[in-house]
Amino acid sequence: MVKLLPLWRLLVSNTLGKRQIISRPVTPLVESNFFELLLPRTLNLLFTGTIISMGYMNSKYLRQITGLQLLLLLLNLAPDNLAAQTDDFTESLFPLIEARLAQPGGDTVRYFVLEKIRRHCGNDRRCLYKTYDEVLKKLEGQNEFWAGIPVAKELVKLAQLKGDLDAEADALERLIVLYNFINDTRLTNFYREKLLAVYEKAGKQQAAIEIKALMLEGWAWHLDQADKILPELEATLARADEMNMTETANKLRIRLKYIYEEFGHYDKLTAIVEYLEKLLASDSVRFANSGYDFHAASGRADLLAMEGKYDRAEALYQKALNISRIHRRGTHDTWSEIYALHRLAKMEWERHGAAKAKAYLDTAYAISSKYKMYDRLVINLEMKTQIAEAELRFADALKYTREMYADAETADSVSAGFDVKKYYLQLETEQLAAEKEKQSLELRLKKNQMAYLILVGVLASLLAAGLFIGFNRQRKGRKELAEQNALIQRQAEELRSLDSAKSRFFANVSHELRTPLSLMLGPVRTLLKEKGATEKQTELLKMADRGGKNLEMLVNEILDLGKMEAGKMELAKAPVQAAPFFRNYFAQ
């Protein structure tokens, strides 16, 4: 009996591959009826220029012109009309997308979609965002991952331009899911890093923990460093439990379940399966559509299969398969169904049920082919090859091997980018069609050219009149400004004279204060030198002496200030010890 390769990685999010997408920017093209788009925007531009040039006009005329400008803008950009046009456009566009997907070289539909939407919306961000969102929903619903990737990238760019962190996070999440489905682990991890930064900036701690856990899980799978990563993942789980993030903690447990399974931590695997079973038993209604029932059933089945209890394991695998099919009808998620089918095939082969094993593999192969899940096809064909070799069906084994390498090559080729030559051939065909549309548009423009020229002439005359009036107003304004400057200079001279008179007044007052101050300090100091005064009298005399000295110092400072203003005294800078200065200051 040949042992089949482990299938635990079917539900694991990839994070560290080497594939990438080569994206090509497409120049936006605008197509619209002349009176619906070109003329209103031209009128709006000319009216705006007129208003700027006539800044000094009477407010009555200004209100009239602004009102007309606003009316033109509203007629051109009515939101209800925009929403209706976007819905109609999306419905008409999707059959073209489906037809392009069915053609050889359908990978170029990615750029076909962007070009059509940009031609429809022009530079209108609201129209672009709504249309991209609707088209992406349809592509996601049909598992057209490659066609959806550039659309999701455009949603990310628009959210960044708007500065909307919630919208940016939502677009990045959708982009990550698309890259994960095509098994491009490098770009999946790259955009998870960006999403983590957005969550941290927005303060969404719970979402940040979940993304960080996904990245750690990817390192465990793809770098074979489970022993190093598991402690950090388990610490993250403990942190989520401490912060009462129940849903996040349960998601981490499910991810740990598959790592424990792969790397032989069966005791921990058993603990998680028992936890999920208790959780479902506690409130089966609440967790009916959570996905926990699938993981609990498949995990218990894995434990039973390892013990050789195949009948009970088969019953639980079948239960998990039925759960996955119910979920898939609502979410278009095929991963769980393929996982259950592969697990059933592996178990049947181990207990010598070759016919059932091949039937399960055929069913999984059909689903993988339908949704273009090339990495699942590779795993499926590898299992078929091993079974064929064990049964000595070497021709079939060779056939499966060739198909397996072809699917692997297809997955690698789409991950590496798209065929540039094919894209340019397709673009040339589309340009021919665009030329025909352009000729039709030019005919319509010629029919309206005379009316357009008349309107431009009238508006140009209004603009010239506005410029002339504005020039006259500006010349009068310059004259009034010169008169105001002369008045300001006169007032400045008067202020300088007042300041000089103030300085002279303070100097005269200071001189007058010095004489009586000296007469008071003389007797005080004489009394201090005599010995007959009591202790209290001596203290009072000293206090009077200090106050007199301070007053004398202030008078001298006022006189010095006058000398400095007159330019008769220069400032002598010298270092001063701070402690004695402030001690003396506070002692007063």
Coordinates of C-alpha atoms in Angstrom, one line a residue:
M1 CA 0.0 0.0 0.0
V2 CA 1.4 3.4 -1.0
K3 CA 1.0 6.1 1.6
L4 CA -0.6 9.2 0.2
L5 CA 0.8 12.7 0.9
P6 CA -0.7 14.6 3.8
L7 CA -3.6 16.9 2.9
W8 CA -3.7 19.1 5.9
R9 CA -2.7 22.2 3.9
L10 CA -6.0 22.4 2.0
L11 CA -7.6 24.9 4.3
V12 CA -4.4 26.8 5.2
S13 CA -3.9 30.5 4.0
N14 CA -0.7 30.8 2.1
T15 CA 1.7 33.7 2.9
L16 CA 5.2 33.4 1.6
G17 CA 5.3 32.4 -2.1
K18 CA 7.4 33.8 -5.0
R19 CA 4.8 34.6 -7.6
Q20 CA 3.7 38.1 -8.5
I21 CA 1.3 40.0 -10.8
I22 CA 2.5 42.4 -13.4
S23 CA -0.1 45.1 -13.6
R24 CA -0.3 47.7 -16.4
P25 CA -2.0 51.0 -15.9
V26 CA -4.6 51.9 -18.5
T27 CA -5.2 55.5 -19.5
P28 CA -8.8 56.5 -18.7
L29 CA -10.9 57.3 -21.7
V30 CA -14.1 59.4 -21.5
E31 CA -17.1 58.9 -23.8
S32 CA -20.4 60.7 -23.4
N33 CA -22.9 62.8 -25.3
F34 CA -21.8 66.3 -25.9
F35 CA -24.6 68.1 -24.0
E36 CA -24.5 65.5 -21.2
L37 CA -20.8 65.9 -20.3
L38 CA -18.6 68.2 -22.4
L39 CA -20.7 71.3 -22.6
P40 CA -21.8 71.5 -19.0
R41 CA -18.2 71.0 -17.8
T42 CA -16.9 73.7 -20.2
L43 CA -19.6 76.1 -19.1
N44 CA -18.7 75.4 -15.5
L45 CA -15.0 76.1 -16.1
L46 CA -15.7 79.4 -17.9
F47 CA -18.2 80.6 -15.3
T48 CA -15.7 79.8 -12.5
G49 CA -13.0 81.9 -14.3
T50 CA -15.5 84.8 -14.7
I51 CA -16.4 84.7 -11.0
I52 CA -12.7 84.8 -9.9
S53 CA -11.9 87.8 -12.2
M54 CA -15.0 89.7 -11.0
G55 CA -14.1 89.4 -7.3
Y56 CA -15.2 93.0 -6.6
M57 CA -18.5 92.8 -8.4
N58 CA -21.8 93.5 -6.7
S59 CA -22.9 90.5 -4.5
K60 CA -26.3 90.3 -6.3
Y61 CA -24.6 89.5 -9.6
L62 CA -22.2 87.1 -7.9
R63 CA -25.1 85.1 -6.4
Q64 CA -26.9 84.9 -9.8
I65 CA -23.8 83.6 -11.6
T66 CA -22.9 81.1 -8.8
G67 CA -26.5 79.8 -8.8
L68 CA -26.3 79.2 -12.6
Q69 CA -23.0 77.5 -12.2
L70 CA -24.4 75.2 -9.4
L71 CA -27.4 74.4 -11.6
L72 CA -25.2 73.2 -14.4
L73 CA -23.1 71.1 -12.0
L74 CA -26.2 69.5 -10.5
L75 CA -27.6 68.6 -13.9
N76 CA -24.3 66.9 -14.8
L77 CA -23.7 65.0 -11.6
A78 CA -27.1 64.0 -10.1
P79 CA -26.4 61.1 -7.7
D80 CA -29.6 59.2 -8.4
N81 CA -29.0 59.3 -12.1
L82 CA -25.4 58.2 -11.5
A83 CA -26.5 55.1 -9.5
A84 CA -29.0 54.1 -12.1
Q85 CA -26.5 54.5 -14.9
T86 CA -23.9 52.5 -13.0
D87 CA -26.3 49.5 -12.3
D88 CA -27.3 49.5 -16.0
F89 CA -23.7 49.6 -17.1
T90 CA -22.7 46.8 -14.8
E91 CA -25.5 44.5 -16.1
S92 CA -24.5 45.3 -19.7
L93 CA -20.7 44.9 -19.0
F94 CA -20.7 41.5 -17.4
P95 CA -21.8 39.5 -20.5
L96 CA -18.9 41.0 -22.3
I97 CA -16.6 40.0 -19.4
E98 CA -17.9 36.4 -19.5
A99 CA -17.4 36.3 -23.3
R100 CA -13.9 37.5 -22.9
L101 CA -13.2 34.9 -20.2
A102 CA -14.3 32.2 -22.5
Q103 CA -11.9 33.3 -25.3
P104 CA -8.3 32.0 -25.5
G105 CA -6.0 34.3 -23.5
G106 CA -8.9 35.2 -21.2
D107 CA -6.4 36.5 -18.6
T108 CA -6.4 39.8 -20.4
V109 CA -9.9 40.3 -19.3
R110 CA -8.4 42.0 -16.2
Y111 CA -7.3 45.0 -18.2
F112 CA -10.4 44.9 -20.4
V113 CA -12.6 45.4 -17.3
L114 CA -10.6 48.3 -16.1
E115 CA -10.6 50.0 -19.5
K116 CA -14.3 49.7 -19.9
I117 CA -15.1 51.0 -16.5
R118 CA -12.8 54.0 -16.9
R119 CA -14.2 54.9 -20.2
H120 CA -17.7 54.8 -18.6
C121 CA -16.9 56.8 -15.4
G122 CA -14.0 59.0 -16.5
N123 CA -12.5 60.6 -13.4
D124 CA -15.7 60.4 -11.3
R125 CA -14.5 58.6 -8.1
R126 CA -18.1 57.8 -6.9
C127 CA -19.0 56.1 -10.2
L128 CA -15.6 54.3 -10.3
Y129 CA -15.9 53.0 -6.7
K130 CA -19.5 51.8 -7.1
T131 CA -18.9 50.1 -10.5
Y132 CA -15.7 48.4 -9.4
D133 CA -17.5 47.1 -6.3
E134 CA -20.4 45.7 -8.3
V135 CA -18.2 44.1 -10.9
L136 CA -15.9 42.6 -8.2
K137 CA -18.9 41.0 -6.4
K138 CA -19.9 39.3 -9.6
L139 CA -16.4 38.1 -10.3
E140 CA -16.0 36.8 -6.7
G141 CA -19.3 35.0 -7.0
Q142 CA -18.1 33.1 -10.1
N143 CA -14.6 32.4 -8.6
E144 CA -12.9 34.5 -11.4
F145 CA -10.0 35.4 -9.1
W146 CA -7.5 36.6 -11.7
A147 CA -10.1 39.0 -13.3
G148 CA -11.0 40.3 -9.9
I149 CA -7.5 41.1 -8.7
P150 CA -6.9 44.4 -10.6
V151 CA -10.5 45.5 -9.8
A152 CA -9.8 45.0 -6.0
K153 CA -6.5 47.0 -6.4
E154 CA -8.4 49.9 -7.9
L155 CA -10.8 49.8 -4.9
V156 CA -7.8 50.0 -2.6
K157 CA -6.4 53.0 -4.5
L158 CA -9.7 54.9 -4.4
A159 CA -10.1 54.2 -0.6
Q160 CA -6.6 55.5 0.0
L161 CA -7.4 58.7 -2.0
K162 CA -10.5 59.2 0.0
G163 CA -8.6 58.5 3.3
D164 CA -11.3 56.0 4.4
L165 CA -9.5 53.4 6.5
D166 CA -12.6 51.1 6.8
A167 CA -13.0 51.1 3.0
E168 CA -9.3 50.5 2.5
A169 CA -9.3 47.6 5.0
D170 CA -12.4 46.0 3.2
A171 CA -10.7 46.3 -0.2
L172 CA -7.5 44.8 1.1
E173 CA -9.3 41.9 2.7
R174 CA -11.0 41.1 -0.6
L175 CA -7.7 41.4 -2.5
I176 CA -6.0 39.0 0.0
V177 CA -8.7 36.4 -0.5
L178 CA -8.2 36.6 -4.3
Y179 CA -4.5 36.1 -4.0
N180 CA -4.9 33.3 -1.5
F181 CA -7.3 31.5 -3.9
I182 CA -4.7 31.5 -6.7
N183 CA -2.1 30.4 -4.2
D184 CA 0.2 33.4 -4.7
T185 CA 1.7 33.3 -1.2
R186 CA 4.2 36.2 -1.6
L187 CA 1.6 38.8 -2.6
T188 CA -0.9 37.4 0.0
N189 CA 1.7 38.1 2.7
F190 CA 2.6 41.4 1.2
Y191 CA -1.0 42.7 1.3
R192 CA -1.5 41.2 4.8
E193 CA 1.3 43.4 6.0
K194 CA -0.5 46.4 4.5
L195 CA -3.8 45.4 6.0
L196 CA -2.1 45.0 9.4
A197 CA -0.8 48.6 9.2
V198 CA -4.3 49.8 8.3
Y199 CA -5.9 48.0 11.3
E200 CA -3.2 49.3 13.7
K201 CA -3.7 52.9 12.3
A202 CA -7.5 52.5 12.8
G203 CA -7.1 51.1 16.3
K204 CA -8.8 47.8 15.4
Q205 CA -6.8 45.5 17.8
Q206 CA -8.9 42.4 17.3
A207 CA -8.6 42.4 13.5
A208 CA -4.8 43.2 13.8
I209 CA -4.4 40.1 16.1
E210 CA -6.2 37.9 13.5
I211 CA -4.0 39.1 10.6
K212 CA -0.8 38.7 12.6
A213 CA -1.9 35.1 13.4
L214 CA -2.4 34.4 9.7
M215 CA 1.1 35.6 9.0
L216 CA 2.6 33.5 11.7
E217 CA 0.7 30.5 10.4
G218 CA 2.1 31.0 7.0
W219 CA 5.6 31.0 8.3
A220 CA 4.9 27.7 10.1
W221 CA 3.7 26.0 6.9
H222 CA 6.1 27.4 4.3
L223 CA 9.3 27.8 6.3
D224 CA 8.9 24.5 8.2
Q225 CA 9.4 26.4 11.4
A226 CA 6.4 25.1 13.4
D227 CA 8.4 24.5 16.5
K228 CA 9.5 28.1 16.6
I229 CA 6.2 29.6 15.5
L230 CA 3.8 27.5 17.6
P231 CA 4.8 29.2 21.0
E232 CA 4.1 32.6 19.5
L233 CA 0.7 31.5 18.0
E234 CA -0.2 29.9 21.3
A235 CA 0.7 33.1 23.1
T236 CA -1.5 35.1 20.7
L237 CA -4.4 32.7 21.5
A238 CA -3.8 33.3 25.2
R239 CA -3.8 37.0 24.7
A240 CA -7.1 36.8 22.7
D241 CA -8.7 34.8 25.6
E242 CA -7.5 37.3 28.2
M243 CA -9.0 40.2 26.2
N244 CA -12.3 38.3 25.8
M245 CA -12.0 38.2 22.0
T246 CA -13.9 34.9 21.8
E247 CA -14.4 34.8 18.1
T248 CA -10.8 35.6 17.4
A249 CA -9.6 33.0 19.8
N250 CA -11.8 30.3 18.2
K251 CA -10.4 31.2 14.8
L252 CA -6.9 30.8 16.1
R253 CA -7.8 27.4 17.6
I254 CA -9.0 26.2 14.3
R255 CA -5.8 27.2 12.6
L256 CA -3.8 25.6 15.3
K257 CA -5.8 22.4 14.8
Y258 CA -4.4 21.9 11.3
I259 CA -0.8 22.7 12.4
Y260 CA -1.0 20.3 15.3
E261 CA -2.4 17.7 12.8
E262 CA 0.4 18.2 10.3
F263 CA 3.3 18.2 12.8
G264 CA 2.1 15.4 15.1
H265 CA 1.0 17.3 18.2
Y266 CA -1.9 14.9 18.8
D267 CA -2.5 15.7 22.4
K268 CA -3.1 19.4 21.6
L269 CA -5.1 18.4 18.6
T270 CA -7.4 16.3 20.8
A271 CA -7.8 19.2 23.2
I272 CA -8.9 21.6 20.4
V273 CA -11.4 19.1 18.9
E274 CA -12.9 18.5 22.3
Y275 CA -13.2 22.3 22.9
L276 CA -15.0 22.7 19.5
E277 CA -17.4 19.8 20.3
K278 CA -18.2 21.3 23.7
L279 CA -18.7 24.7 22.1
L280 CA -21.2 23.3 19.6
A281 CA -23.0 21.3 22.3
S282 CA -23.4 24.4 24.5
D283 CA -25.3 26.3 21.8
S284 CA -25.9 24.4 18.5
V285 CA -28.3 27.0 17.1
R286 CA -25.9 29.9 17.6
F287 CA -23.0 28.1 16.0
A288 CA -25.1 26.5 13.2
N289 CA -23.4 28.5 10.4
S290 CA -20.1 29.3 12.0
G291 CA -18.0 26.5 10.4
Y292 CA -17.1 25.1 13.8
D293 CA -19.2 22.1 13.1
F294 CA -17.1 21.2 10.0
H295 CA -13.8 21.5 11.8
A296 CA -15.1 19.6 14.8
A297 CA -16.4 16.7 12.7
S298 CA -13.4 16.5 10.4
G299 CA -10.9 16.8 13.3
R300 CA -12.6 14.0 15.3
A301 CA -12.7 11.9 12.1
D302 CA -8.9 12.4 11.6
L303 CA -8.3 11.2 15.2
L304 CA -10.5 8.1 14.6
A305 CA -8.8 7.3 11.3
M306 CA -5.4 7.4 13.0
E307 CA -6.7 4.8 15.5
G308 CA -8.0 2.6 12.6
K309 CA -11.7 3.2 13.5
Y310 CA -12.6 3.7 9.9
D311 CA -16.4 3.2 10.1
R312 CA -16.9 6.0 12.7
A313 CA -14.4 8.1 10.9
E314 CA -16.2 7.7 7.6
A315 CA -19.5 8.8 9.2
L316 CA -17.9 12.0 10.5
Y317 CA -16.2 12.7 7.2
Q318 CA -19.5 12.4 5.4
K319 CA -21.1 14.7 8.0
A320 CA -18.3 17.3 7.3
L321 CA -18.8 16.9 3.6
N322 CA -22.5 17.6 3.9
I323 CA -21.8 20.6 6.1
S324 CA -19.3 22.0 3.5
R325 CA -21.8 21.6 0.7
I326 CA -24.5 23.5 2.6
H327 CA -22.0 26.3 3.3
R328 CA -20.8 26.3 -0.3
R329 CA -24.3 27.0 -1.7
G330 CA -24.4 30.1 0.4
T331 CA -20.8 31.3 0.1
H332 CA -19.3 29.7 -3.1
D333 CA -16.5 28.3 -0.9
T334 CA -15.2 25.0 -2.3
W335 CA -12.2 24.5 -0.1
S336 CA -13.9 22.7 2.7
E337 CA -15.7 20.4 0.3
I338 CA -12.5 19.4 -1.5
Y339 CA -10.8 18.9 1.8
A340 CA -13.5 16.4 3.0
L341 CA -13.4 14.6 -0.4
H342 CA -9.7 14.2 -0.3
R343 CA -9.8 13.0 3.3
L344 CA -12.4 10.4 2.4
A345 CA -10.3 9.3 -0.6
K346 CA -7.2 8.9 1.6
M347 CA -9.1 6.9 4.2
E348 CA -10.8 4.6 1.7
W349 CA -7.4 3.9 0.0
E350 CA -5.9 3.1 3.4
R351 CA -8.6 0.5 4.1
H352 CA -8.4 -1.0 0.6
G353 CA -11.5 0.7 -0.8
A354 CA -9.9 1.7 -4.1
A355 CA -13.1 2.2 -6.1
K356 CA -14.6 4.6 -3.5
A357 CA -11.2 6.5 -3.2
K358 CA -11.1 7.0 -7.0
A359 CA -14.8 8.2 -7.0
Y360 CA -14.1 10.8 -4.3
L361 CA -11.0 12.0 -6.2
D362 CA -13.0 12.3 -9.4
T363 CA -15.7 14.4 -7.7
A364 CA -13.0 16.6 -6.1
Y365 CA -11.2 16.9 -9.5
A366 CA -14.5 18.0 -11.2
I367 CA -15.0 20.8 -8.6
S368 CA -11.4 21.9 -8.8
S369 CA -11.6 22.1 -12.6
K370 CA -14.8 24.0 -12.6
Y371 CA -13.4 26.8 -10.4
K372 CA -9.9 26.7 -11.9
M373 CA -8.3 25.8 -8.6
Y374 CA -5.0 24.6 -10.2
D375 CA -3.2 24.0 -6.9
R376 CA -6.0 21.6 -5.8
L377 CA -5.8 19.9 -9.2
V378 CA -2.1 19.3 -8.7
I379 CA -2.8 17.6 -5.3
N380 CA -5.6 15.6 -6.7
L381 CA -3.6 14.3 -9.7
E382 CA -0.7 13.5 -7.4
M383 CA -3.0 11.2 -5.4
K384 CA -4.4 9.6 -8.6
T385 CA -0.8 9.0 -9.8
Q386 CA 0.2 7.2 -6.6
I387 CA -3.0 5.0 -6.7
A388 CA -2.3 4.2 -10.4
E389 CA 1.3 3.2 -9.6
A390 CA 0.2 1.0 -6.7
E391 CA -2.3 -0.8 -9.0
L392 CA 0.4 -1.1 -11.7
R393 CA -1.6 1.1 -14.2
F394 CA 1.6 2.8 -15.4
A395 CA -0.1 4.3 -18.5
D396 CA -2.7 6.1 -16.3
A397 CA 0.1 7.1 -13.9
L398 CA 2.0 8.8 -16.8
K399 CA -1.2 10.5 -18.0
Y400 CA -1.9 11.9 -14.5
T401 CA 1.7 13.0 -14.1
R402 CA 1.6 14.9 -17.4
E403 CA -1.7 16.6 -16.4
M404 CA -0.3 17.4 -13.0
Y405 CA 2.7 19.2 -14.5
A406 CA 0.5 21.0 -17.0
D407 CA -1.8 22.3 -14.2
A408 CA 1.2 23.2 -12.1
E409 CA 2.7 25.1 -15.1
T410 CA -0.6 26.9 -15.7
A411 CA -0.7 28.0 -12.0
D412 CA 2.8 29.2 -12.2
S413 CA 2.3 31.1 -15.5
V414 CA -0.8 33.0 -14.3
S415 CA 1.0 33.8 -11.1
A416 CA 3.9 35.2 -13.1
G417 CA 1.7 37.7 -14.9
F418 CA 0.1 37.8 -18.3
D419 CA 1.1 37.5 -21.9
V420 CA 2.2 40.9 -23.0
K421 CA 2.0 40.2 -26.8
K422 CA -1.4 38.7 -26.4
Y423 CA -2.6 41.7 -24.5
Y424 CA -1.3 44.2 -27.1
L425 CA -3.0 42.2 -29.9
Q426 CA -6.2 42.4 -28.0
L427 CA -5.7 46.0 -27.3
E428 CA -5.2 46.8 -31.0
T429 CA -8.5 45.1 -31.8
E430 CA -10.2 47.2 -29.2
Q431 CA -8.6 50.4 -30.5
L432 CA -10.1 49.8 -33.9
A433 CA -13.5 49.6 -32.3
A434 CA -12.7 52.7 -30.3
E435 CA -11.8 54.5 -33.5
K436 CA -15.3 53.8 -34.9
E437 CA -16.9 55.1 -31.8
K438 CA -14.7 58.2 -32.0
Q439 CA -15.8 58.9 -35.5
S440 CA -19.4 58.7 -34.5
L441 CA -18.7 61.1 -31.6
E442 CA -17.0 63.6 -33.9
L443 CA -20.1 63.7 -36.2
R444 CA -22.2 64.6 -33.2
L445 CA -19.8 67.2 -32.1
K446 CA -19.8 68.9 -35.5
K447 CA -23.6 69.2 -35.4
N448 CA -23.4 71.1 -32.2
Q449 CA -20.2 73.1 -33.0
M450 CA -22.1 76.3 -34.0
A451 CA -24.1 76.5 -30.7
Y452 CA -20.9 75.8 -28.8
L453 CA -19.0 78.6 -30.5
I454 CA -21.8 81.1 -29.8
L455 CA -21.9 80.2 -26.1
V456 CA -18.1 80.4 -25.9
G457 CA -18.2 83.9 -27.5
V458 CA -20.8 85.2 -25.1
L459 CA -18.9 83.8 -22.1
A460 CA -15.6 85.2 -23.4
S461 CA -17.2 88.6 -23.6
L462 CA -18.5 88.3 -20.0
L463 CA -15.0 87.2 -19.0
A464 CA -13.4 90.3 -20.7
A465 CA -15.9 92.6 -19.1
G466 CA -15.2 91.1 -15.7
L467 CA -11.4 91.5 -16.3
F468 CA -11.9 95.2 -17.2
I469 CA -14.0 95.9 -14.1
G470 CA -11.6 94.0 -11.9
F471 CA -8.7 96.0 -13.3
N472 CA -10.4 99.3 -12.4
R473 CA -11.2 98.1 -9.0
Q474 CA -7.7 96.9 -8.4
R475 CA -6.3 100.4 -9.5
K476 CA -8.6 102.2 -7.0
G477 CA -7.6 99.7 -4.3
R478 CA -3.9 100.4 -4.9
K479 CA -4.6 104.2 -4.5
E480 CA -6.5 103.7 -1.2
L481 CA -3.7 101.4 0.0
A482 CA -1.1 104.2 -0.6
E483 CA -3.1 106.7 1.4
Q484 CA -3.5 104.2 4.2
N485 CA 0.3 103.7 4.3
A486 CA 0.9 107.5 4.6
L487 CA -1.5 107.7 7.5
I488 CA 0.2 104.7 9.2
Q489 CA 3.6 106.5 8.9
R490 CA 2.3 109.7 10.5
Q491 CA 0.8 107.7 13.3
A492 CA 4.1 105.9 13.8
E493 CA 5.9 109.3 14.1
E494 CA 3.4 110.4 16.7
L495 CA 3.9 107.2 18.7
R496 CA 7.7 107.7 18.7
S497 CA 7.3 111.3 20.0
L498 CA 5.0 110.1 22.8
D499 CA 7.5 107.4 23.7
S500 CA 10.3 110.0 23.9
A501 CA 8.2 112.2 26.1
K502 CA 7.5 109.3 28.4
S503 CA 11.1 108.5 28.8
R504 CA 11.9 112.1 29.6
F505 CA 9.1 112.2 32.2
F506 CA 10.4 109.1 34.0
A507 CA 14.0 110.4 34.0
N508 CA 12.8 113.7 35.6
V509 CA 10.8 111.9 38.2
S510 CA 13.7 109.7 39.0
H511 CA 16.0 112.7 39.5
E512 CA 13.4 114.2 41.9
L513 CA 13.1 111.0 43.9
R514 CA 16.9 110.6 44.5
T515 CA 17.2 113.8 46.7
P516 CA 14.5 113.0 49.3
L517 CA 15.6 109.3 49.2
S518 CA 19.2 110.3 50.1
L519 CA 17.9 112.6 52.9
M520 CA 16.0 109.6 54.4
L521 CA 18.8 107.1 54.1
G522 CA 21.4 109.4 55.8
P523 CA 19.7 109.5 59.3
V524 CA 18.8 105.8 59.1
R525 CA 22.3 104.8 58.6
T526 CA 23.5 107.3 61.3
L527 CA 21.2 105.7 63.8
L528 CA 22.4 102.2 62.8
K529 CA 26.0 103.2 63.7
E530 CA 25.0 104.3 67.2
K531 CA 25.0 101.8 70.0
G532 CA 22.0 102.9 72.1
A533 CA 19.2 101.5 70.0
T534 CA 17.3 98.4 71.2
E535 CA 17.3 95.2 69.2
K536 CA 13.8 95.8 67.8
Q537 CA 14.8 99.4 66.8
T538 CA 17.9 98.1 65.1
E539 CA 15.9 95.5 63.1
L540 CA 13.4 98.2 62.0
L541 CA 16.3 100.5 61.0
K542 CA 17.9 97.7 58.9
M543 CA 14.6 97.0 57.2
A544 CA 14.2 100.7 56.4
D545 CA 17.8 100.7 55.1
R546 CA 17.1 97.7 52.8
G547 CA 13.9 99.2 51.4
G548 CA 15.7 102.5 50.8
K549 CA 18.5 100.7 48.9
N550 CA 16.0 98.8 46.8
L551 CA 14.2 102.0 45.9
E552 CA 17.5 103.7 45.1
M553 CA 18.5 100.8 42.9
L554 CA 15.2 101.0 41.0
V555 CA 15.6 104.8 40.5
N556 CA 19.1 104.2 39.1
E557 CA 17.8 101.5 36.8
I558 CA 15.2 103.9 35.4
L559 CA 17.9 106.5 34.8
D560 CA 20.1 103.9 33.1
L561 CA 17.1 102.8 30.9
G562 CA 16.8 106.4 29.7
K563 CA 20.5 106.5 28.9
M564 CA 20.3 103.2 27.0
E565 CA 17.4 104.5 24.9
A566 CA 19.4 107.7 24.1
G567 CA 22.4 105.6 23.1
K568 CA 24.6 107.0 25.9
M569 CA 25.1 103.8 27.7
E570 CA 26.1 100.3 26.4
L571 CA 25.0 97.0 27.9
A572 CA 27.8 95.3 29.9
K573 CA 27.1 91.6 29.9
A574 CA 28.7 89.6 32.7
P575 CA 28.0 86.2 34.3
V576 CA 26.1 86.2 37.6
Q577 CA 25.8 83.4 40.1
A578 CA 22.1 82.5 40.2
A579 CA 21.8 81.3 43.8
P580 CA 22.9 84.5 45.6
F581 CA 20.8 86.6 43.1
F582 CA 17.6 84.7 43.7
R583 CA 18.3 84.4 47.5
N584 CA 18.6 88.1 47.7
Y585 CA 15.5 88.6 45.6
F586 CA 13.3 86.3 47.6
A587 CA 14.6 87.7 50.9
Q588 CA 12.9 91.0 50.0

